[in-house]
């Protein structure tokens, strides 16, 4: 490897931030300057840019051509149009970001090396959705350039400071989970502003405060790295620089410091010529496959105009009020009219199921048909007026695809089963499209499978809404509420209903549900801080002389702090009562101040804290019920349960991070920390992943409540009135029908419909069933409680019941020990006992008309 | 060679739509019929551009009236990229789809169609169709 020096644009490029944009250019920035560079051969041609407002502390290139930076805790998208740079705020950082890495799947990884927290960010436009990921396997205080992505998509961390380390870690990503595995250690520790570059199967570690002139090249196979150290590869050494890797795998070290008697700011970039690649890119020769007119991509529209009496169902081509009906069935396969004799046609449709058509054909003797070629072909069925011998007023009954063609070789008949493919239509739809189709439904990934296919997703959403999904005879997806329309689409009386076909079937009590008990557990952490005021006055000025004469000693300030820390507390603030700074008469002698008195005190007052993370477990006991149904038939109970656990980085690491920050051992603030209030245990909410936070828990509970309400209504729709009439194409699943006969008066939505046509016999009928919700009586209202999640617990402050005690063995015969005893953390605070939260919701349903007169 | 671009009934691009049928009343009283269809190609790694000026001219879906002055007027059809967009769509106006279309299920274009015919004599009207301009299909 040889490194070629290429000058940087003017500026003080100490600790610059840099990334390689998707178009191959190198973007480099710091507080006072920014520049973009084109790599040509072994040199970089730089163009200065307008400086960014505020220094980017981290910078990463995105797959969409932009870059993402962190400036003063705020994420910003950076766009470069030619040499015009612009920024858009992308919200607060999820944690104190020490490193930003672009993952192979396009997400962003943000790392806080001080707490080990790792977050994955999904970018949509100018918005980033953050989710907590598996924490780092070890603290890492020497980012950002010690972590990256291998060509196989794995994360790799090499070296750094958690103590000078030679550790290497590989992380395999699955969703928000990272499986960390240690790799072959570096031959020597690297830390202090070093960098790593990553390419397919290769890691190059460069510079740093230790071994600044070294480059260590590792060839990666699995978790094994074969390391080779190149001594003095970097003339003068280099640290606190940035590093990028070109598409061709070439390393570029940018700015930083080199050593020449002292550390001086570098004014150049070092470009690796190992690969010998001068320019990288692929050459594509577009091949025109078709330049013909796309006339065959046009879609014919057919608008069928019929008398409104037919559309409304008052009459049909099979049922005329003015004359006898003469009808014919028109069957088309792939657009061509089937001219075989049609024996029977049965079309069945049921709520939230595919519409099925079965046809039996009798082809002419001797005809040859390639049956397998029919599978998947479009099949349409219409019924038309044939009273003039010409098919008129064709009314569509079915539109779908042939699923199963069959043949009976004995009788010489063909059978065709076709479906409107409701499941297939939904399978390909996006979840957003299904959500739009099944409007007002609910969804929670804590209740349903977020990765479910479109059909399952549609079923999940339908379980939360009193509505049915089906495809119309014309092929349109539609959603129809269960509640009957106030004005029926059709009213059918005894003159139309075929004799003996009217029947009533009432729901069994055992199938009814009028109460659903939902148990939902939500477990999540909170951070807490116990705040104590600790004070002790060994002596004041009134007893000062007597104190000394009695042979007492003064407290060592260091011993005070050691005693507090030995008790596990963190000192927020401490004020000492100093020894007098003047000569004081003590018996026959004097107390004379000295310089050593600054290490002693007569007393102290300290504010200290105990910080810890505790898990809270809410147990929501939610009762969903239909009171008037309970009053009528007694309780019919079901139960459901669900649970969600808040995703948060390791709690032990969180506690350690807070304690280290309080103790000023690190300047990196923890993501979440409770405010210290003296005399209180003060709790604070933590930042959970969006999939598991309070909003997600509320969505889960609201989804479960909606499911319970829907179940209750659904079970009460078990009453059925069925009848058969001359074929009426207008009768379909989206219709509300009123049955108006001397025995039965009912109104409800169609649950099931079957059209039967037998051209051979001329018989054409429609059999339908109405789903009727009836339990408390027509006109009875079932008021509903709005589906809003019950309130959960909130972070609060509770009183500390016991104060700390301080003892100081001050006498000359004693050991001068300072002992501070703090009360133990209350179990209830630490363990977060399960809290039961009851709530109840009234479920609604709309009573359908059902009156039977015998 | 025939193009692989087609109208489909499903977002998964598995069922080619040969014809779009709508029911309307002679007195114009029937409710408008809203439909959703998908324009795309399941063949991987293809893109489609207007042949006259590839990558520059915008691809449009228009309503072609083969019997202007008789039958159903193009204004009986509205096109939009969303259900909500149908209300504000201009009757008979073409729908812009951008300068290129990419193949693959993920890139299928969801097109919403509303058919709302005025009072007409009863019968089947087939003079209208949805049409695209001449396109080139090339490797993406």
Coordinates of N, CA and C in Angstrom, one line a residue, chain A residues 5 409 411 475 643 670 672 790 806 826:
Chain A
X5 N 0.0 11.9 -1.1 CA -0.5 13.1 -0.5 C -1.2 14.0 -1.5
X409 N -65.6 -37.2 -18.6 CA -65.4 -37.8 -19.9 C -66.6 -38.8 -20.2
X411 N -69.9 -38.3 -19.3 CA -71.1 -37.5 -19.8 C -70.7 -36.5 -20.9
X475 N -66.2 -6.6 -10.0 CA -64.8 -6.7 -9.7 C -64.2 -5.6 -8.8
X643 N -49.9 -8.5 25.6 CA -48.8 -8.0 26.4 C -47.8 -7.3 25.5
X670 N -26.6 10.9 29.7 CA -27.4 9.7 29.4 C -28.7 10.1 28.7
X672 N -31.7 9.2 29.3 CA -32.7 9.5 30.2 C -32.2 9.5 31.6
X790 N -57.3 3.0 28.2 CA -57.3 3.5 29.5 C -56.0 4.1 29.9
X806 N -25.1 10.0 59.8 CA -23.7 10.2 59.6 C -23.0 10.1 61.0
X826 N -36.3 1.2 48.5 CA -37.6 0.5 48.8 C -37.8 -0.5 47.7

